[in-house]
Tab-separated table of C-alpha atoms in Angstrom:
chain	number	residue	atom	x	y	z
A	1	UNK	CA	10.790	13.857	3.987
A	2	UNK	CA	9.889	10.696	5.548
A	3	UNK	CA	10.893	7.292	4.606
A	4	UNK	CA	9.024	4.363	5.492
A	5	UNK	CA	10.288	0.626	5.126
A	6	UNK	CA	8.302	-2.361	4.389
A	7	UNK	CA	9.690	-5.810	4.053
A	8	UNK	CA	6.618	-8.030	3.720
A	9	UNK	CA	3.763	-6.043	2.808
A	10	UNK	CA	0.439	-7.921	1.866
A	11	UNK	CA	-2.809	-7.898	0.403
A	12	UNK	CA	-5.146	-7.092	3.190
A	13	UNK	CA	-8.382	-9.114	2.574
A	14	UNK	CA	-11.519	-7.934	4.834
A	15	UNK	CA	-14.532	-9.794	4.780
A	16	UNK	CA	-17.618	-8.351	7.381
A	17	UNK	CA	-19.819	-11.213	8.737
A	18	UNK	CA	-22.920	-10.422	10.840
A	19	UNK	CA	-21.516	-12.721	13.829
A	20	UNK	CA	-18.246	-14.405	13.300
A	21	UNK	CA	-18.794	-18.145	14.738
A	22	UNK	CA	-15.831	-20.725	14.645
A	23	UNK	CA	-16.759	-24.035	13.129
A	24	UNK	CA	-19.546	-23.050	11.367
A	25	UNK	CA	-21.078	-21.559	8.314
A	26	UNK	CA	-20.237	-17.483	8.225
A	27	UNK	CA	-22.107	-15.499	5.340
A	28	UNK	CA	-19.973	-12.543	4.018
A	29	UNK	CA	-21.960	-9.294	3.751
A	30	UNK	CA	-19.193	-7.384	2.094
A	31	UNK	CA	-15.284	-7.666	0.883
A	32	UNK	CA	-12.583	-5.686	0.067
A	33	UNK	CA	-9.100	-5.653	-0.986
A	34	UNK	CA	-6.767	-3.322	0.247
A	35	UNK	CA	-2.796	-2.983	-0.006
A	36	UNK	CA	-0.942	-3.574	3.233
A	37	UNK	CA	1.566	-4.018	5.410
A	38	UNK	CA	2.840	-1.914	8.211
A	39	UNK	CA	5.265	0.597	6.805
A	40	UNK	CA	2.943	1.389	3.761
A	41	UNK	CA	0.007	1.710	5.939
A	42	UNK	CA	2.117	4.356	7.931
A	43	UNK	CA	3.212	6.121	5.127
A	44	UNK	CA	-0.461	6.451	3.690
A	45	UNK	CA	-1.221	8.239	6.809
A	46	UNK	CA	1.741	10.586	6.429
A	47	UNK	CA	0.811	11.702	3.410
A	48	UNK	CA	-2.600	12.057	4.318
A	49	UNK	CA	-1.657	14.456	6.668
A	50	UNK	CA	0.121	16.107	4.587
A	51	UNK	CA	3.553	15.095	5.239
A	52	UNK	CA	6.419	14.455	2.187
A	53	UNK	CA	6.941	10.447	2.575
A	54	UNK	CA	7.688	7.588	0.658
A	55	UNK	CA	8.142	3.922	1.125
A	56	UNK	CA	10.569	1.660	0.504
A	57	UNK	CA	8.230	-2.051	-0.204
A	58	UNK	CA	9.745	-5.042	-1.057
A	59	UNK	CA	7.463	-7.103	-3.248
A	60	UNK	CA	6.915	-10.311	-4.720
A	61	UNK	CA	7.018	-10.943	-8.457
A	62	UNK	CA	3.712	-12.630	-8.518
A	63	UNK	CA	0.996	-10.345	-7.383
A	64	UNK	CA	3.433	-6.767	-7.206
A	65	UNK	CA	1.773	-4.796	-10.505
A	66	UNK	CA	-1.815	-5.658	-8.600
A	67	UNK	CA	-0.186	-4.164	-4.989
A	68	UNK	CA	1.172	-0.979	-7.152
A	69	UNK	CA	-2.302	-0.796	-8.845
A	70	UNK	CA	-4.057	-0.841	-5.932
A	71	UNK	CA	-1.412	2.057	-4.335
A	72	UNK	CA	-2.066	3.834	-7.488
A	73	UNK	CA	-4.637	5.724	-6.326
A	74	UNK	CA	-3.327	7.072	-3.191
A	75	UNK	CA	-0.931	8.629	-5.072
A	76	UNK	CA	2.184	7.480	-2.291
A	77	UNK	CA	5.728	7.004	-4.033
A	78	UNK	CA	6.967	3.486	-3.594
A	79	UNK	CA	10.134	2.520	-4.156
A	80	UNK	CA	9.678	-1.258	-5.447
A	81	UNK	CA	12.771	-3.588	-4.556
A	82	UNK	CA	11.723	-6.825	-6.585
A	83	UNK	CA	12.457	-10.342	-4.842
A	84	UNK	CA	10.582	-14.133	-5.756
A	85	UNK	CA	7.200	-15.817	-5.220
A	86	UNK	CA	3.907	-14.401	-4.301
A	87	UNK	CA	2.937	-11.892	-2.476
A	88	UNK	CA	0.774	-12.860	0.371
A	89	UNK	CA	-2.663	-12.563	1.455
A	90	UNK	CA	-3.679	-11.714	4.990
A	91	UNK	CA	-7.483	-11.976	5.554
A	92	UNK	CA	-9.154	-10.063	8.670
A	93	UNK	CA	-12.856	-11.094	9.324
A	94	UNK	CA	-15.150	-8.313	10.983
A	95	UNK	CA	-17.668	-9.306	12.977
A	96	UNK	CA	-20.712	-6.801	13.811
A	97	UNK	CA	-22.126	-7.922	16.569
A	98	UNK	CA	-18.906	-7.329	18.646
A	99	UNK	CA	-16.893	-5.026	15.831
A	100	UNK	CA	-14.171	-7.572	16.497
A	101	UNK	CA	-11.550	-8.454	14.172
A	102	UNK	CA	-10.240	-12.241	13.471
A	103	UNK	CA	-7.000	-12.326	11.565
A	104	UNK	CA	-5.965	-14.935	9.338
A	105	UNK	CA	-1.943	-13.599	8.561
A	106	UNK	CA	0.546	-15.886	5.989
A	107	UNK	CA	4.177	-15.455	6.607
A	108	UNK	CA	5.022	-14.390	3.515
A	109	UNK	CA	7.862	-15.130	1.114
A	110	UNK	CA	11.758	-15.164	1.928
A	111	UNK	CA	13.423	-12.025	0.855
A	112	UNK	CA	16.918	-12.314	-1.505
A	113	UNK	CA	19.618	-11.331	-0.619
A	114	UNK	CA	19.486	-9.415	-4.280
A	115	UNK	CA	16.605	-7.261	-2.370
A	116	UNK	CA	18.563	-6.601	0.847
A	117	UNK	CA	21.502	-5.500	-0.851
A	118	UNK	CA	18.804	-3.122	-2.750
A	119	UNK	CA	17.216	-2.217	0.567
A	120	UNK	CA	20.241	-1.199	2.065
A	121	UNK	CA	21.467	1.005	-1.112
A	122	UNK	CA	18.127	2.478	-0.485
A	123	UNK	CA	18.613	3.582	2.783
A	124	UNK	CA	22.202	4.671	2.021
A	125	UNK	CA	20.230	7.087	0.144
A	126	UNK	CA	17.647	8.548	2.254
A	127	UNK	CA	19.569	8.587	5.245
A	128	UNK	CA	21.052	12.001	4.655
A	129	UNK	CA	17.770	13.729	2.921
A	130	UNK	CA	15.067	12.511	5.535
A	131	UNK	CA	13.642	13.966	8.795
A	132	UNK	CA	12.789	10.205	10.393
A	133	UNK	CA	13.099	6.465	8.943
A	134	UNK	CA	9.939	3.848	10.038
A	135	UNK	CA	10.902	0.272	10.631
A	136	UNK	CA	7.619	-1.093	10.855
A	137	UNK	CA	6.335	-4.882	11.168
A	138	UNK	CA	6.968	-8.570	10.537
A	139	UNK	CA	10.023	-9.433	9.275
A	140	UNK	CA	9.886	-12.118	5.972
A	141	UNK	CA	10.764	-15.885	6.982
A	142	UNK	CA	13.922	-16.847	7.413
A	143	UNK	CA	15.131	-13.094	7.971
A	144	UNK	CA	17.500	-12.497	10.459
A	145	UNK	CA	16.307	-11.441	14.035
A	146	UNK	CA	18.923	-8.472	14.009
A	147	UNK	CA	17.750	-7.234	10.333
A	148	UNK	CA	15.850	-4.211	12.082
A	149	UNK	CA	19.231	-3.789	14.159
A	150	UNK	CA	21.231	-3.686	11.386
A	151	UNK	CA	19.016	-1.306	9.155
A	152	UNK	CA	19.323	1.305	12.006
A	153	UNK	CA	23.103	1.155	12.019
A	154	UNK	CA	23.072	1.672	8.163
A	155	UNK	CA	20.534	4.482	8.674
A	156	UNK	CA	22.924	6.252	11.678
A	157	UNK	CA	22.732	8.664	12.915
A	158	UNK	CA	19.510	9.712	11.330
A	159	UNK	CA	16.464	8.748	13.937
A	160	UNK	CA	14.779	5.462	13.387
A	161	UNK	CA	10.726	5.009	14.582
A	162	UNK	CA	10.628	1.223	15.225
A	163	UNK	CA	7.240	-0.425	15.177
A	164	UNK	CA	8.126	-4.340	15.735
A	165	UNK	CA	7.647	-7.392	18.036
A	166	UNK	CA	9.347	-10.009	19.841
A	167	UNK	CA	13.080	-10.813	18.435
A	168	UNK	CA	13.260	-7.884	15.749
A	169	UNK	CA	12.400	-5.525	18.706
A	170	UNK	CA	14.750	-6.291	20.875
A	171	UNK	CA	17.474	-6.862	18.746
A	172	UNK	CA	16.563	-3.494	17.300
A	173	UNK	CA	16.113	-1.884	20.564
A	174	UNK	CA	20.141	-2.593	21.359
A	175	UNK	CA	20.337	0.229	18.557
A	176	UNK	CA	18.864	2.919	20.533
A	177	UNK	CA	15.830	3.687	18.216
A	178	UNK	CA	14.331	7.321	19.012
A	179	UNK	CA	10.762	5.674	19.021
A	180	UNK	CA	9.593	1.645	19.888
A	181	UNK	CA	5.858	1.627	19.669
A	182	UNK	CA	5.214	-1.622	21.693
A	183	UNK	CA	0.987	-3.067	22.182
A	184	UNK	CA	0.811	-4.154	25.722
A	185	UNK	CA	0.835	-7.828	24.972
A	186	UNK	CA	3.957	-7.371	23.342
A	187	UNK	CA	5.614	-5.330	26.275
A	188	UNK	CA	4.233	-8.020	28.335
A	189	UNK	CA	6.387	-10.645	26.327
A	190	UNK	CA	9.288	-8.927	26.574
A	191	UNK	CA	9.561	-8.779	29.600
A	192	UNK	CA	7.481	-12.175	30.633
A	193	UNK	CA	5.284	-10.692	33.403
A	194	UNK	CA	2.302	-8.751	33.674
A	195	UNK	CA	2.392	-5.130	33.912
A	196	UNK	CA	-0.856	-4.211	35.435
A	197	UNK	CA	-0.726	-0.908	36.356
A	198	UNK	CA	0.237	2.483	34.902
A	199	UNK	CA	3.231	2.555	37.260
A	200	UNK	CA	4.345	-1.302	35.917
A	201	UNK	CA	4.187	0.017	32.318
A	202	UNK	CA	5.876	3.403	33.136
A	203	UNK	CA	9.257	1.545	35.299
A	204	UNK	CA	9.197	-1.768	32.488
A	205	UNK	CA	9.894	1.478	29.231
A	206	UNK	CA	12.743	3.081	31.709
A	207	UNK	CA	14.267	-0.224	31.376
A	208	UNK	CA	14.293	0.588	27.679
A	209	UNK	CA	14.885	3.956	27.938
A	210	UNK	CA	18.161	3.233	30.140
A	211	UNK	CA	19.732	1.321	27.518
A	212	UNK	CA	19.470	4.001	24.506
A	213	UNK	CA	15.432	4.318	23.325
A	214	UNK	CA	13.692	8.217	23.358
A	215	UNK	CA	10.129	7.352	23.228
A	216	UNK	CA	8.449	4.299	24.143
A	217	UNK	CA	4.859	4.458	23.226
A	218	UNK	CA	2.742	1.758	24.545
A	219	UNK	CA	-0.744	0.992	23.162
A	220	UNK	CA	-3.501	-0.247	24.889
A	221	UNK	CA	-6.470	-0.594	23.037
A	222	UNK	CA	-9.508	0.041	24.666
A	223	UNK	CA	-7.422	1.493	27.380
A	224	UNK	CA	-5.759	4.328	25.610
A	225	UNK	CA	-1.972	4.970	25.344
A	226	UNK	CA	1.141	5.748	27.212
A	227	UNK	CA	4.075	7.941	25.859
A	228	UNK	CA	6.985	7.331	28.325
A	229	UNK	CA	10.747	9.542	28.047
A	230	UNK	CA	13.331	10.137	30.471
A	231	UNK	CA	11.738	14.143	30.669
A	232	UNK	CA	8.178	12.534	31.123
A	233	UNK	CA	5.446	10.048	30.995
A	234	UNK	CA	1.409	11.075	29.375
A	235	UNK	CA	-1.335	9.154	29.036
A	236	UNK	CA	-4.406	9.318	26.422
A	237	UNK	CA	-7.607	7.330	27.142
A	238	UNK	CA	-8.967	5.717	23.865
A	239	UNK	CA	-11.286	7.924	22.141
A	240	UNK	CA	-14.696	6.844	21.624
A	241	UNK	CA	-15.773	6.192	18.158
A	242	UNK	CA	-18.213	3.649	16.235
A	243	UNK	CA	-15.373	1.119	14.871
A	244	UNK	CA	-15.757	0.105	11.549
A	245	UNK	CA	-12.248	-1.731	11.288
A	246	UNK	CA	-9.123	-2.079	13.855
A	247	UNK	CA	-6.626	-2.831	11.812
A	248	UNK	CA	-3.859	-0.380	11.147
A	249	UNK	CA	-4.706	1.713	14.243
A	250	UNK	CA	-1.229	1.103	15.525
A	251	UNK	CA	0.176	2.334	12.354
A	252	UNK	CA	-2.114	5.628	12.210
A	253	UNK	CA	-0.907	5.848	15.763
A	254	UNK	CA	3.003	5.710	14.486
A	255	UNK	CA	2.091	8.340	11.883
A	256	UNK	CA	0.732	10.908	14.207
A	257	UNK	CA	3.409	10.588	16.711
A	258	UNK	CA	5.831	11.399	13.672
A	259	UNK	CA	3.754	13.873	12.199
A	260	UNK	CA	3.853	15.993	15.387
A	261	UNK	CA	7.687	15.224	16.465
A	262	UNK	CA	8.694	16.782	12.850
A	263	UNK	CA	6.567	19.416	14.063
A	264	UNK	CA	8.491	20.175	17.290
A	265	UNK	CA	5.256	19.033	19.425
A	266	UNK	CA	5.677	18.452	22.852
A	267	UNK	CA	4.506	15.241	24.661
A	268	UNK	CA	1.131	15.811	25.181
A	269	UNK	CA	0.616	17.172	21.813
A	270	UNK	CA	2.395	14.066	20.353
A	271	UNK	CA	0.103	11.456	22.223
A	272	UNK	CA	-2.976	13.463	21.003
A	273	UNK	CA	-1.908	13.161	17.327
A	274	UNK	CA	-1.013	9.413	17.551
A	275	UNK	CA	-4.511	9.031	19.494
A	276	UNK	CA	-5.996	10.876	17.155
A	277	UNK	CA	-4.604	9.357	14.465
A	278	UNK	CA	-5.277	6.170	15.618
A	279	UNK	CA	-9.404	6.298	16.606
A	280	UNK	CA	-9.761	8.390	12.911
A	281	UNK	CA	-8.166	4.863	11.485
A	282	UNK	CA	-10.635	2.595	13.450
A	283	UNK	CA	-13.647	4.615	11.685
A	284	UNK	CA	-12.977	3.124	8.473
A	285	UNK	CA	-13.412	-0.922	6.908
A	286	UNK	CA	-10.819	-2.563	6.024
A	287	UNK	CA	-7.278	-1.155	5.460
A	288	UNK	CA	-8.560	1.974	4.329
A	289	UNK	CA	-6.684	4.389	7.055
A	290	UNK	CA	-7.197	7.827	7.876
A	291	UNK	CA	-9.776	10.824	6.500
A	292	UNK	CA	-8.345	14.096	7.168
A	293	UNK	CA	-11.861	15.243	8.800
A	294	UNK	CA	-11.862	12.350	10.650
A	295	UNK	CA	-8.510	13.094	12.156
A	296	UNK	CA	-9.093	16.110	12.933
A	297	UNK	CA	-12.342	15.478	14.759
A	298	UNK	CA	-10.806	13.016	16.530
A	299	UNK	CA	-8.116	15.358	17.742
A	300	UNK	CA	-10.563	17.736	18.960
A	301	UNK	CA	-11.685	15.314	21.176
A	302	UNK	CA	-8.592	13.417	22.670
A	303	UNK	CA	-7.708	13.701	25.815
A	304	UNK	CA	-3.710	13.728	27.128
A	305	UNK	CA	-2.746	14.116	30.521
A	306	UNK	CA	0.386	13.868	32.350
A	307	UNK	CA	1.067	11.040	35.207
């Protein structure tokens, strides 16, 4: 089994508009509402692919029997740690012309310490009965920077995926993670200088990998992925699909990686999956994730080769 964690999930909000343009009047052709947040959007793709998961979601009072609802159907087990206030509302707006999305993200509520006491019970738990733990995306306000850090000591020494940015990631990072999953931009803030080239990318994740980290997997966008180790580094150009929606394609990606790892995968076959994974995810509107046929079209087509 795989457990995922989520500490400030959100109702995901997408609202298509023929041609977004600030400061003026934008039409809405269509809106949904979809449950999200990083570590339940990676455990939706995990089970879609067929792989035993559930998440661990801390939710709000106000708005937490609408989240579950609308989780209902997926049929994913959450594990509900209850804390105060709302839950919040993060609104993406597509636009068509450019299949751009503009996101509108709140911060969220703080988190008790009731519910970390509850999270970490939880992951006293799992930590013996599952394959991999996800630590996936913003922390709630006023959390501490080294909350990620200290989840992966609880969780040791079963292997942590960690999908975060700025302070959480490198605080968690001094825990030696066996997978960071940093964009580009956010590599690019860590280490405050541009990495232009293949090369820059490859020599900034040994940094990482010196001090403890497996895999760093680097995501590019429109110009693919990276998957670097101390055995190895691959690369995946993005595949080409109509986009319908690019949010959560860095989640799918974190699923596929983990979906092949558990299945003894080597590197190559590992980007694939996470590319795959990821382009399937950017064929659907709004937080909707991954189709199996989708996927595994996708996979058919992706490209991995080493550098």
């Amino acid at each position: 089994m795989i457990s995922t964690f989520c500490l400030n999930p959100s109702f995901d909000k997408t609202v298509e508009v023929s041609a977004f343009r600030t400061g003026e009047t934008n039409r809405i052709l269509r809106t949904r509402l979809d449950p999200g947040g990083k570590g339940v959007n990676v455990a939706r793709v995990l089970k879609t692919l067929g792989v035993d998961v559930e998440c661990v979601c801390v939710l709000p009072d106000k708005g937490r029997e609408e989240f579950l609802d609308l989780l209902s159907e997926t049929g994913l087990k959450i594990h509900a740690v209850s804390t105060p206030g709302s839950l919040r509302t993060n609104t993406k707006i597509f636009s068509m012309d450019s299949s751009r999305v503009t996101e509108l993200n709140e911060s969220g509520v703080p988190m008790s310490s009731k519910a970390m006491e509850d999270i970490v019970k939880k992951e006293e738990e799992l930590k013996t009965c599952c394959e991999m733990h996800v630590l996936s995306g913003s922390l709630p306000p006023h959390a501490s920077e080294a909350t990620y850090y200290n989840m992966i000591q609880t969780l040791a020494p079963s292997p942590v995926f960690l999908d975060a940015s700025g302070p959480a990631l490198m605080e968690g990072i001094k825990a030696k993670p066996l997978f960071i999953k940093p964009n580009l931009a956010e590599m690019e803030a860590a280490f405050d200088r541009q990495l232009r080239t293949k090369q820059d990318i490859r020599e900034a994740a040994l940094n990482w990998i010196e001090q403890g980290v497996g895999h760093v997997v680097v995501s590019m966008g429109g110009q693919g992925a990276m998957l670097i180790t101390a055995e190895g580094t691959v690369y995946s150009p993005a595949v080409d699909v109509k986009v319908a929606s690019t949010v959560g394609a860095g989640d799918a990606m974190v699923a596929g990686l983990i979906y092949a790892y558990i299945h003894q995968m080597g590197l190559q076959d590992m980007l694939r999956c996470g590319t795959a994974a990821a382009a399937a995810s950017c064929m659907t509107s709004g937080t909707q994730m991954v189709h199996l046929e989708d996927y595994e079209a996708m996979l058919a087509k992706s490209v991995v080769q080493a550098i």
